[in-house]
Amino acid sequence: MVAAQPVTIFNQIVRRVFALLSVANPDDFTLRQVDRDIAKLKNADPFGAMELAAVMHGIRGDVETMVATFERAIAGTAHKGHAIFRMLDALKLLTDGSAMAALFSKYHPIFRNDALILRRIESSMSGAGWFEHNSVINQDLSRVGAETLDVVPTEQVLRAFALTEQDVQAAVGFANLFLRRRGIFPVRRVLKLVRNLEPGPSPQLLLRFYAYGEIENLVEAEFDLFDGLYTADLRAHRTGALVLCVQPESQPANSGDHDRETDCADPSA
């Protein structure tokens, strides 16, 4: 179908753009090549091209312009939920994630009825350490008759250690950014409750970062991360409430999470 062609091109480019988020210092030639491909999409899909250009701003280090460009795209596109997810996921991958909660709240009325987008946004928020937002997402999923997510009850740990969600997120965001600067790009994060892993109240939270790479490099990055966390003196880590580790990824990468469905409707309609 001719109408589906812009979506197909968008999906091809969005996979390339998000793949660049897991490349340390992509070269200028590659970035300019992607810029040219995005420019070719402008006439057929102006808001899709705007989204892609937004991520390119982030890759070049201008996160403020990235968010502003995403917000302009969200205002105009019919695929608002998908655009919001891609904005939040880019922030998870490129930053410490501290700005994500405010954007989640701002755009929640738009995606609260879309089960697919809710699940994808849950992955972004949890990946950045905003674990308590899971309860809001599960309430939405239940309300629209969709299957709820099996999430870790982090509130037990927050109460036991007298912490806030922001305390935990600060440590996770620090780790995400620290590993990125070391050239380690986690593709998956797995959270679980554990008991007696560290001195102090129980249970505690164990967050595993899974990344591709040589085991020696991952082990070295984990040790350096521990040193960085101690130096930063973040409450969730200092109290033993949150334990972080880095492990090799064995599962194949999923490159289609950021695709736009050809029959995607505007969930705000």
PDB file of C-alpha atoms in Angstrom:
ATOM      1  CA  MET A   1       0.000   0.000   0.000  1.00  0.00           C
ATOM      2  CA  VAL A   2       1.309   3.452  -0.917  1.00  0.00           C
ATOM      3  CA  ALA A   3      -0.066   4.945   2.303  1.00  0.00           C
ATOM      4  CA  ALA A   4       2.111   2.614   4.364  1.00  0.00           C
ATOM      5  CA  GLN A   5       5.348   3.638   2.636  1.00  0.00           C
ATOM      6  CA  PRO A   6       6.168   6.622   4.928  1.00  0.00           C
ATOM      7  CA  VAL A   7       5.612   4.371   7.952  1.00  0.00           C
ATOM      8  CA  THR A   8       7.940   1.747   6.496  1.00  0.00           C
ATOM      9  CA  ILE A   9      10.635   4.367   5.842  1.00  0.00           C
ATOM     10  CA  PHE A  10      10.117   5.853   9.302  1.00  0.00           C
ATOM     11  CA  ASN A  11      10.590   2.447  10.928  1.00  0.00           C
ATOM     12  CA  GLN A  12      13.763   1.812   8.958  1.00  0.00           C
ATOM     13  CA  ILE A  13      15.244   5.136  10.038  1.00  0.00           C
ATOM     14  CA  VAL A  14      14.058   4.984  13.651  1.00  0.00           C
ATOM     15  CA  ARG A  15      15.857   1.668  14.106  1.00  0.00           C
ATOM     16  CA  ARG A  16      19.064   3.205  12.799  1.00  0.00           C
ATOM     17  CA  VAL A  17      18.660   6.299  14.965  1.00  0.00           C
ATOM     18  CA  PHE A  18      18.054   4.375  18.187  1.00  0.00           C
ATOM     19  CA  ALA A  19      20.917   2.005  17.342  1.00  0.00           C
ATOM     20  CA  LEU A  20      23.187   5.062  17.373  1.00  0.00           C
ATOM     21  CA  LEU A  21      22.259   5.583  21.030  1.00  0.00           C
ATOM     22  CA  SER A  22      24.308   2.473  21.774  1.00  0.00           C
ATOM     23  CA  VAL A  23      27.380   3.650  19.874  1.00  0.00           C
ATOM     24  CA  ALA A  24      30.152   5.504  21.652  1.00  0.00           C
ATOM     25  CA  ASN A  25      30.934   8.718  19.760  1.00  0.00           C
ATOM     26  CA  PRO A  26      29.333   7.961  16.362  1.00  0.00           C
ATOM     27  CA  ASP A  27      31.326   9.553  13.531  1.00  0.00           C
ATOM     28  CA  ASP A  28      30.176  12.683  11.734  1.00  0.00           C
ATOM     29  CA  PHE A  29      29.817  10.905   8.386  1.00  0.00           C
ATOM     30  CA  THR A  30      27.292   8.447   9.838  1.00  0.00           C
ATOM     31  CA  LEU A  31      25.357  11.228  11.571  1.00  0.00           C
ATOM     32  CA  ARG A  32      25.177  13.323   8.408  1.00  0.00           C
ATOM     33  CA  GLN A  33      24.034  10.297   6.419  1.00  0.00           C
ATOM     34  CA  VAL A  34      21.154   9.743   8.841  1.00  0.00           C
ATOM     35  CA  ASP A  35      20.345  13.464   8.743  1.00  0.00           C
ATOM     36  CA  ARG A  36      19.970  13.234   4.956  1.00  0.00           C
ATOM     37  CA  ASP A  37      17.636  10.244   5.255  1.00  0.00           C
ATOM     38  CA  ILE A  38      15.507  12.111   7.789  1.00  0.00           C
ATOM     39  CA  ALA A  39      15.320  15.122   5.472  1.00  0.00           C
ATOM     40  CA  LYS A  40      13.947  12.873   2.709  1.00  0.00           C
ATOM     41  CA  LEU A  41      11.059  11.893   5.004  1.00  0.00           C
ATOM     42  CA  LYS A  42       9.939  15.447   5.796  1.00  0.00           C
ATOM     43  CA  ASN A  43       7.414  15.891   2.992  1.00  0.00           C
ATOM     44  CA  ALA A  44       5.690  12.527   3.479  1.00  0.00           C
ATOM     45  CA  ASP A  45       5.882  12.420   7.274  1.00  0.00           C
ATOM     46  CA  PRO A  46       6.835  15.808   8.761  1.00  0.00           C
ATOM     47  CA  PHE A  47       6.154  14.927  12.390  1.00  0.00           C
ATOM     48  CA  GLY A  48       7.907  11.573  12.098  1.00  0.00           C
ATOM     49  CA  ALA A  49      10.922  13.369  10.650  1.00  0.00           C
ATOM     50  CA  MET A  50      10.723  15.841  13.542  1.00  0.00           C
ATOM     51  CA  GLU A  51      10.848  12.984  16.069  1.00  0.00           C
ATOM     52  CA  LEU A  52      13.890  11.487  14.393  1.00  0.00           C
ATOM     53  CA  ALA A  53      15.596  14.877  14.250  1.00  0.00           C
ATOM     54  CA  ALA A  54      14.873  15.261  17.961  1.00  0.00           C
ATOM     55  CA  VAL A  55      16.828  12.103  18.791  1.00  0.00           C
ATOM     56  CA  MET A  56      19.703  13.302  16.608  1.00  0.00           C
ATOM     57  CA  HIS A  57      19.878  16.445  18.750  1.00  0.00           C
ATOM     58  CA  GLY A  58      20.192  14.191  21.796  1.00  0.00           C
ATOM     59  CA  ILE A  59      22.909  12.089  20.177  1.00  0.00           C
ATOM     60  CA  ARG A  60      24.851  15.288  19.533  1.00  0.00           C
ATOM     61  CA  GLY A  61      24.524  16.205  23.217  1.00  0.00           C
ATOM     62  CA  ASP A  62      21.723  18.776  23.080  1.00  0.00           C
ATOM     63  CA  VAL A  63      19.085  17.098  25.247  1.00  0.00           C
ATOM     64  CA  GLU A  64      17.160  20.321  25.878  1.00  0.00           C
ATOM     65  CA  THR A  65      16.581  20.798  22.140  1.00  0.00           C
ATOM     66  CA  MET A  66      15.767  17.100  21.810  1.00  0.00           C
ATOM     67  CA  VAL A  67      12.905  17.371  24.309  1.00  0.00           C
ATOM     68  CA  ALA A  68      11.621  20.638  22.842  1.00  0.00           C
ATOM     69  CA  THR A  69      11.608  19.120  19.332  1.00  0.00           C
ATOM     70  CA  PHE A  70       9.870  15.984  20.567  1.00  0.00           C
ATOM     71  CA  GLU A  71       7.199  18.084  22.226  1.00  0.00           C
ATOM     72  CA  ARG A  72       6.530  19.932  18.976  1.00  0.00           C
ATOM     73  CA  ALA A  73       6.222  16.576  17.205  1.00  0.00           C
ATOM     74  CA  ILE A  74       3.861  15.235  19.878  1.00  0.00           C
ATOM     75  CA  ALA A  75       1.647  18.303  19.517  1.00  0.00           C
ATOM     76  CA  GLY A  76       1.209  17.691  15.797  1.00  0.00           C
ATOM     77  CA  THR A  77       1.350  13.956  15.217  1.00  0.00           C
ATOM     78  CA  ALA A  78      -1.596  11.558  15.171  1.00  0.00           C
ATOM     79  CA  HIS A  79       0.677   8.933  16.777  1.00  0.00           C
ATOM     80  CA  LYS A  80       1.116  10.743  20.078  1.00  0.00           C
ATOM     81  CA  GLY A  81       1.542   7.720  22.355  1.00  0.00           C
ATOM     82  CA  HIS A  82       4.358   6.263  20.273  1.00  0.00           C
ATOM     83  CA  ALA A  83       6.107   9.637  20.115  1.00  0.00           C
ATOM     84  CA  ILE A  84       5.859  10.037  23.902  1.00  0.00           C
ATOM     85  CA  PHE A  85       7.346   6.568  24.395  1.00  0.00           C
ATOM     86  CA  ARG A  86      10.258   7.311  22.073  1.00  0.00           C
ATOM     87  CA  MET A  87      10.931  10.602  23.869  1.00  0.00           C
ATOM     88  CA  LEU A  88      10.985   8.904  27.274  1.00  0.00           C
ATOM     89  CA  ASP A  89      13.124   6.032  26.007  1.00  0.00           C
ATOM     90  CA  ALA A  90      15.647   8.422  24.487  1.00  0.00           C
ATOM     91  CA  LEU A  91      15.880  10.223  27.834  1.00  0.00           C
ATOM     92  CA  LYS A  92      16.403   6.882  29.584  1.00  0.00           C
ATOM     93  CA  LEU A  93      19.237   6.003  27.235  1.00  0.00           C
ATOM     94  CA  LEU A  94      20.950   9.398  27.019  1.00  0.00           C
ATOM     95  CA  THR A  95      20.513  10.979  30.459  1.00  0.00           C
ATOM     96  CA  ASP A  96      20.168  10.244  34.158  1.00  0.00           C
ATOM     97  CA  GLY A  97      16.390  10.098  33.646  1.00  0.00           C
ATOM     98  CA  SER A  98      15.593  12.710  36.264  1.00  0.00           C
ATOM     99  CA  ALA A  99      13.332  14.684  33.883  1.00  0.00           C
ATOM    100  CA  MET A 100      11.178  11.710  32.912  1.00  0.00           C
ATOM    101  CA  ALA A 101       8.665  11.745  35.778  1.00  0.00           C
ATOM    102  CA  ALA A 102       7.471  15.275  35.003  1.00  0.00           C
ATOM    103  CA  LEU A 103       7.026  14.400  31.311  1.00  0.00           C
ATOM    104  CA  PHE A 104       5.202  11.188  32.246  1.00  0.00           C
ATOM    105  CA  SER A 105       2.727  13.198  34.327  1.00  0.00           C
ATOM    106  CA  LYS A 106       2.335  15.865  31.639  1.00  0.00           C
ATOM    107  CA  TYR A 107       1.452  13.380  28.893  1.00  0.00           C
ATOM    108  CA  HIS A 108      -0.251  10.664  30.955  1.00  0.00           C
ATOM    109  CA  PRO A 109      -3.773  11.757  29.892  1.00  0.00           C
ATOM    110  CA  ILE A 110      -2.806  11.042  26.262  1.00  0.00           C
ATOM    111  CA  PHE A 111      -1.528   7.472  26.639  1.00  0.00           C
ATOM    112  CA  ARG A 112      -3.487   6.248  29.670  1.00  0.00           C
ATOM    113  CA  ASN A 113      -5.952   4.275  27.497  1.00  0.00           C
ATOM    114  CA  ASP A 114      -3.390   2.584  25.200  1.00  0.00           C
ATOM    115  CA  ALA A 115      -2.258  -0.764  26.623  1.00  0.00           C
ATOM    116  CA  LEU A 116       0.638  -1.196  24.174  1.00  0.00           C
ATOM    117  CA  ILE A 117       2.075   2.232  24.898  1.00  0.00           C
ATOM    118  CA  LEU A 118       1.553   1.794  28.641  1.00  0.00           C
ATOM    119  CA  ARG A 119       3.666  -1.368  28.584  1.00  0.00           C
ATOM    120  CA  ARG A 120       6.399   0.252  26.545  1.00  0.00           C
ATOM    121  CA  ILE A 121       6.476   3.331  28.738  1.00  0.00           C
ATOM    122  CA  GLU A 122       6.648   1.108  31.830  1.00  0.00           C
ATOM    123  CA  SER A 123       9.843  -0.382  30.407  1.00  0.00           C
ATOM    124  CA  SER A 124      11.297   3.096  29.895  1.00  0.00           C
ATOM    125  CA  MET A 125      10.316   4.388  33.331  1.00  0.00           C
ATOM    126  CA  SER A 126      11.556   1.277  35.154  1.00  0.00           C
ATOM    127  CA  GLY A 127      14.764   1.301  33.130  1.00  0.00           C
ATOM    128  CA  ALA A 128      15.432   4.789  34.457  1.00  0.00           C
ATOM    129  CA  GLY A 129      14.608   3.831  38.049  1.00  0.00           C
ATOM    130  CA  TRP A 130      11.078   5.254  38.288  1.00  0.00           C
ATOM    131  CA  PHE A 131       9.715   2.000  39.680  1.00  0.00           C
ATOM    132  CA  GLU A 132       6.776   3.428  41.614  1.00  0.00           C
ATOM    133  CA  HIS A 133       5.183   4.607  38.363  1.00  0.00           C
ATOM    134  CA  ASN A 134       4.368   0.954  37.728  1.00  0.00           C
ATOM    135  CA  SER A 135       1.378   1.203  40.043  1.00  0.00           C
ATOM    136  CA  VAL A 136      -0.135   4.007  37.951  1.00  0.00           C
ATOM    137  CA  ILE A 137       0.436   2.018  34.759  1.00  0.00           C
ATOM    138  CA  ASN A 138      -1.120  -1.120  36.231  1.00  0.00           C
ATOM    139  CA  GLN A 139      -4.164   0.857  37.334  1.00  0.00           C
ATOM    140  CA  ASP A 140      -4.535   2.103  33.759  1.00  0.00           C
ATOM    141  CA  LEU A 141      -4.116  -1.383  32.303  1.00  0.00           C
ATOM    142  CA  SER A 142      -6.716  -2.780  34.690  1.00  0.00           C
ATOM    143  CA  ARG A 143      -9.144   0.033  33.872  1.00  0.00           C
ATOM    144  CA  VAL A 144      -8.967  -0.654  30.119  1.00  0.00           C
ATOM    145  CA  GLY A 145      -9.357  -4.404  30.641  1.00  0.00           C
ATOM    146  CA  ALA A 146      -5.763  -5.329  29.735  1.00  0.00           C
ATOM    147  CA  GLU A 147      -3.501  -7.764  31.559  1.00  0.00           C
ATOM    148  CA  THR A 148      -1.519  -6.044  34.287  1.00  0.00           C
ATOM    149  CA  LEU A 149       2.240  -6.248  34.644  1.00  0.00           C
ATOM    150  CA  ASP A 150       4.029  -8.444  37.156  1.00  0.00           C
ATOM    151  CA  VAL A 151       6.066  -5.768  38.915  1.00  0.00           C
ATOM    152  CA  VAL A 152       8.341  -5.754  41.946  1.00  0.00           C
ATOM    153  CA  PRO A 153       6.650  -4.224  45.039  1.00  0.00           C
ATOM    154  CA  THR A 154       9.324  -1.592  45.616  1.00  0.00           C
ATOM    155  CA  GLU A 155       7.215   0.237  48.195  1.00  0.00           C
ATOM    156  CA  GLN A 156       8.225  -2.400  50.783  1.00  0.00           C
ATOM    157  CA  VAL A 157      11.854  -1.377  50.405  1.00  0.00           C
ATOM    158  CA  LEU A 158      11.111   2.338  50.368  1.00  0.00           C
ATOM    159  CA  ARG A 159       9.246   2.045  53.680  1.00  0.00           C
ATOM    160  CA  ALA A 160      11.884  -0.164  55.308  1.00  0.00           C
ATOM    161  CA  PHE A 161      14.730   2.195  54.416  1.00  0.00           C
ATOM    162  CA  ALA A 162      12.751   5.459  54.711  1.00  0.00           C
ATOM    163  CA  LEU A 163      13.507   6.318  51.095  1.00  0.00           C
ATOM    164  CA  THR A 164      11.580   8.033  48.309  1.00  0.00           C
ATOM    165  CA  GLU A 165      11.184   6.941  44.716  1.00  0.00           C
ATOM    166  CA  GLN A 166      13.502   9.831  43.815  1.00  0.00           C
ATOM    167  CA  ASP A 167      16.242   8.372  46.061  1.00  0.00           C
ATOM    168  CA  VAL A 168      16.178   5.085  44.155  1.00  0.00           C
ATOM    169  CA  GLN A 169      15.900   6.790  40.770  1.00  0.00           C
ATOM    170  CA  ALA A 170      18.926   8.973  41.506  1.00  0.00           C
ATOM    171  CA  ALA A 171      21.084   5.875  41.995  1.00  0.00           C
ATOM    172  CA  VAL A 172      19.734   4.090  38.905  1.00  0.00           C
ATOM    173  CA  GLY A 173      20.089   7.234  36.802  1.00  0.00           C
ATOM    174  CA  PHE A 174      23.648   7.706  38.031  1.00  0.00           C
ATOM    175  CA  ALA A 175      24.466   4.114  37.057  1.00  0.00           C
ATOM    176  CA  ASN A 176      22.854   4.446  33.608  1.00  0.00           C
ATOM    177  CA  LEU A 177      24.849   7.570  32.807  1.00  0.00           C
ATOM    178  CA  PHE A 178      28.069   6.236  34.371  1.00  0.00           C
ATOM    179  CA  LEU A 179      27.954   3.056  32.287  1.00  0.00           C
ATOM    180  CA  ARG A 180      27.108   4.981  29.129  1.00  0.00           C
ATOM    181  CA  ARG A 181      30.155   7.192  29.598  1.00  0.00           C
ATOM    182  CA  ARG A 182      32.233   4.035  29.978  1.00  0.00           C
ATOM    183  CA  GLY A 183      30.940   2.729  26.644  1.00  0.00           C
ATOM    184  CA  ILE A 184      28.651   0.161  28.305  1.00  0.00           C
ATOM    185  CA  PHE A 185      25.093   0.286  26.950  1.00  0.00           C
ATOM    186  CA  PRO A 186      22.627  -1.814  28.965  1.00  0.00           C
ATOM    187  CA  VAL A 187      19.967  -3.379  26.760  1.00  0.00           C
ATOM    188  CA  ARG A 188      17.977  -4.866  29.619  1.00  0.00           C
ATOM    189  CA  ARG A 189      17.488  -4.204  33.309  1.00  0.00           C
ATOM    190  CA  VAL A 190      16.011  -6.788  35.682  1.00  0.00           C
ATOM    191  CA  LEU A 191      14.817  -5.836  39.168  1.00  0.00           C
ATOM    192  CA  LYS A 192      14.030  -8.273  41.972  1.00  0.00           C
ATOM    193  CA  LEU A 193      13.553  -8.362  45.717  1.00  0.00           C
ATOM    194  CA  VAL A 194      16.343 -10.073  47.625  1.00  0.00           C
ATOM    195  CA  ARG A 195      16.936 -10.742  51.297  1.00  0.00           C
ATOM    196  CA  ASN A 196      20.068 -10.209  53.363  1.00  0.00           C
ATOM    197  CA  LEU A 197      22.255  -9.309  50.386  1.00  0.00           C
ATOM    198  CA  GLU A 198      23.618  -6.307  52.297  1.00  0.00           C
ATOM    199  CA  PRO A 199      23.516  -5.395  56.011  1.00  0.00           C
ATOM    200  CA  GLY A 200      20.365  -3.552  56.976  1.00  0.00           C
ATOM    201  CA  PRO A 201      16.607  -4.007  56.683  1.00  0.00           C
ATOM    202  CA  SER A 202      15.209  -6.672  54.422  1.00  0.00           C
ATOM    203  CA  PRO A 203      14.129  -7.103  51.666  1.00  0.00           C
ATOM    204  CA  GLN A 204      16.391  -5.095  49.390  1.00  0.00           C
ATOM    205  CA  LEU A 205      16.353  -4.338  45.669  1.00  0.00           C
ATOM    206  CA  LEU A 206      18.784  -5.981  43.265  1.00  0.00           C
ATOM    207  CA  LEU A 207      18.998  -4.384  39.830  1.00  0.00           C
ATOM    208  CA  ARG A 208      20.941  -6.215  37.137  1.00  0.00           C
ATOM    209  CA  PHE A 209      22.131  -4.313  34.071  1.00  0.00           C
ATOM    210  CA  TYR A 210      22.564  -6.630  31.085  1.00  0.00           C
ATOM    211  CA  ALA A 211      24.877  -5.411  28.326  1.00  0.00           C
ATOM    212  CA  TYR A 212      26.764  -6.800  25.361  1.00  0.00           C
ATOM    213  CA  GLY A 213      30.539  -6.831  25.670  1.00  0.00           C
ATOM    214  CA  GLU A 214      33.587  -8.720  26.836  1.00  0.00           C
ATOM    215  CA  ILE A 215      33.130 -10.097  30.348  1.00  0.00           C
ATOM    216  CA  GLU A 216      36.407  -8.508  31.481  1.00  0.00           C
ATOM    217  CA  ASN A 217      35.203  -5.054  30.400  1.00  0.00           C
ATOM    218  CA  LEU A 218      31.850  -5.528  32.111  1.00  0.00           C
ATOM    219  CA  VAL A 219      33.476  -6.661  35.367  1.00  0.00           C
ATOM    220  CA  GLU A 220      35.839  -3.686  35.303  1.00  0.00           C
ATOM    221  CA  ALA A 221      32.942  -1.320  34.621  1.00  0.00           C
ATOM    222  CA  GLU A 222      31.007  -2.821  37.543  1.00  0.00           C
ATOM    223  CA  PHE A 223      33.892  -2.250  39.956  1.00  0.00           C
ATOM    224  CA  ASP A 224      34.305   1.314  38.720  1.00  0.00           C
ATOM    225  CA  LEU A 225      30.556   1.842  39.088  1.00  0.00           C
ATOM    226  CA  PHE A 226      30.741   0.741  42.730  1.00  0.00           C
ATOM    227  CA  ASP A 227      33.506   3.281  43.343  1.00  0.00           C
ATOM    228  CA  GLY A 228      31.474   5.969  41.627  1.00  0.00           C
ATOM    229  CA  LEU A 229      28.383   5.207  43.685  1.00  0.00           C
ATOM    230  CA  TYR A 230      30.338   5.372  46.941  1.00  0.00           C
ATOM    231  CA  THR A 231      31.847   8.699  45.915  1.00  0.00           C
ATOM    232  CA  ALA A 232      28.454  10.093  44.931  1.00  0.00           C
ATOM    233  CA  ASP A 233      27.065   8.959  48.317  1.00  0.00           C
ATOM    234  CA  LEU A 234      23.550   8.353  47.040  1.00  0.00           C
ATOM    235  CA  ARG A 235      21.090   7.342  49.766  1.00  0.00           C
ATOM    236  CA  ALA A 236      19.599   4.299  48.068  1.00  0.00           C
ATOM    237  CA  HIS A 237      23.064   2.821  47.589  1.00  0.00           C
ATOM    238  CA  ARG A 238      24.575   3.992  50.893  1.00  0.00           C
ATOM    239  CA  THR A 239      21.780   2.419  52.941  1.00  0.00           C
ATOM    240  CA  GLY A 240      22.018  -0.898  51.086  1.00  0.00           C
ATOM    241  CA  ALA A 241      18.445  -0.598  49.818  1.00  0.00           C
ATOM    242  CA  LEU A 242      19.575  -0.884  46.202  1.00  0.00           C
ATOM    243  CA  VAL A 243      22.315  -3.183  44.947  1.00  0.00           C
ATOM    244  CA  LEU A 244      23.475  -2.856  41.338  1.00  0.00           C
ATOM    245  CA  CYS A 245      25.415  -5.268  39.162  1.00  0.00           C
ATOM    246  CA  VAL A 246      26.472  -5.520  35.511  1.00  0.00           C
ATOM    247  CA  GLN A 247      26.149  -8.802  33.636  1.00  0.00           C
ATOM    248  CA  PRO A 248      26.679  -9.985  30.035  1.00  0.00           C
ATOM    249  CA  GLU A 249      23.597 -10.117  27.822  1.00  0.00           C
ATOM    250  CA  SER A 250      22.894 -13.409  26.067  1.00  0.00           C
ATOM    251  CA  GLN A 251      19.513 -12.630  24.510  1.00  0.00           C
ATOM    252  CA  PRO A 252      19.280 -11.238  20.954  1.00  0.00           C
ATOM    253  CA  ALA A 253      18.540  -7.545  20.632  1.00  0.00           C
ATOM    254  CA  ASN A 254      15.003  -6.423  19.790  1.00  0.00           C
ATOM    255  CA  SER A 255      15.271  -3.659  17.197  1.00  0.00           C
ATOM    256  CA  GLY A 256      11.531  -3.125  16.663  1.00  0.00           C
ATOM    257  CA  ASP A 257      10.381  -1.593  19.931  1.00  0.00           C
ATOM    258  CA  HIS A 258      10.444   1.931  18.510  1.00  0.00           C
ATOM    259  CA  ASP A 259       8.529   1.089  15.319  1.00  0.00           C
ATOM    260  CA  ARG A 260       5.287   2.785  14.447  1.00  0.00           C
ATOM    261  CA  GLU A 261       2.427   0.430  13.612  1.00  0.00           C
ATOM    262  CA  THR A 262       0.899   1.011  10.166  1.00  0.00           C
ATOM    263  CA  ASP A 263      -2.634   0.994  11.620  1.00  0.00           C
ATOM    264  CA  CYS A 264      -1.741   3.040  14.703  1.00  0.00           C
ATOM    265  CA  ALA A 265      -4.620   5.249  15.778  1.00  0.00           C
ATOM    266  CA  ASP A 266      -4.381   8.333  17.914  1.00  0.00           C
ATOM    267  CA  PRO A 267      -5.149   7.085  21.460  1.00  0.00           C
ATOM    268  CA  SER A 268      -6.292  10.543  22.475  1.00  0.00           C
ATOM    269  CA  ALA A 269      -9.098  10.467  19.915  1.00  0.00           C
TER     270      ALA A 269
END
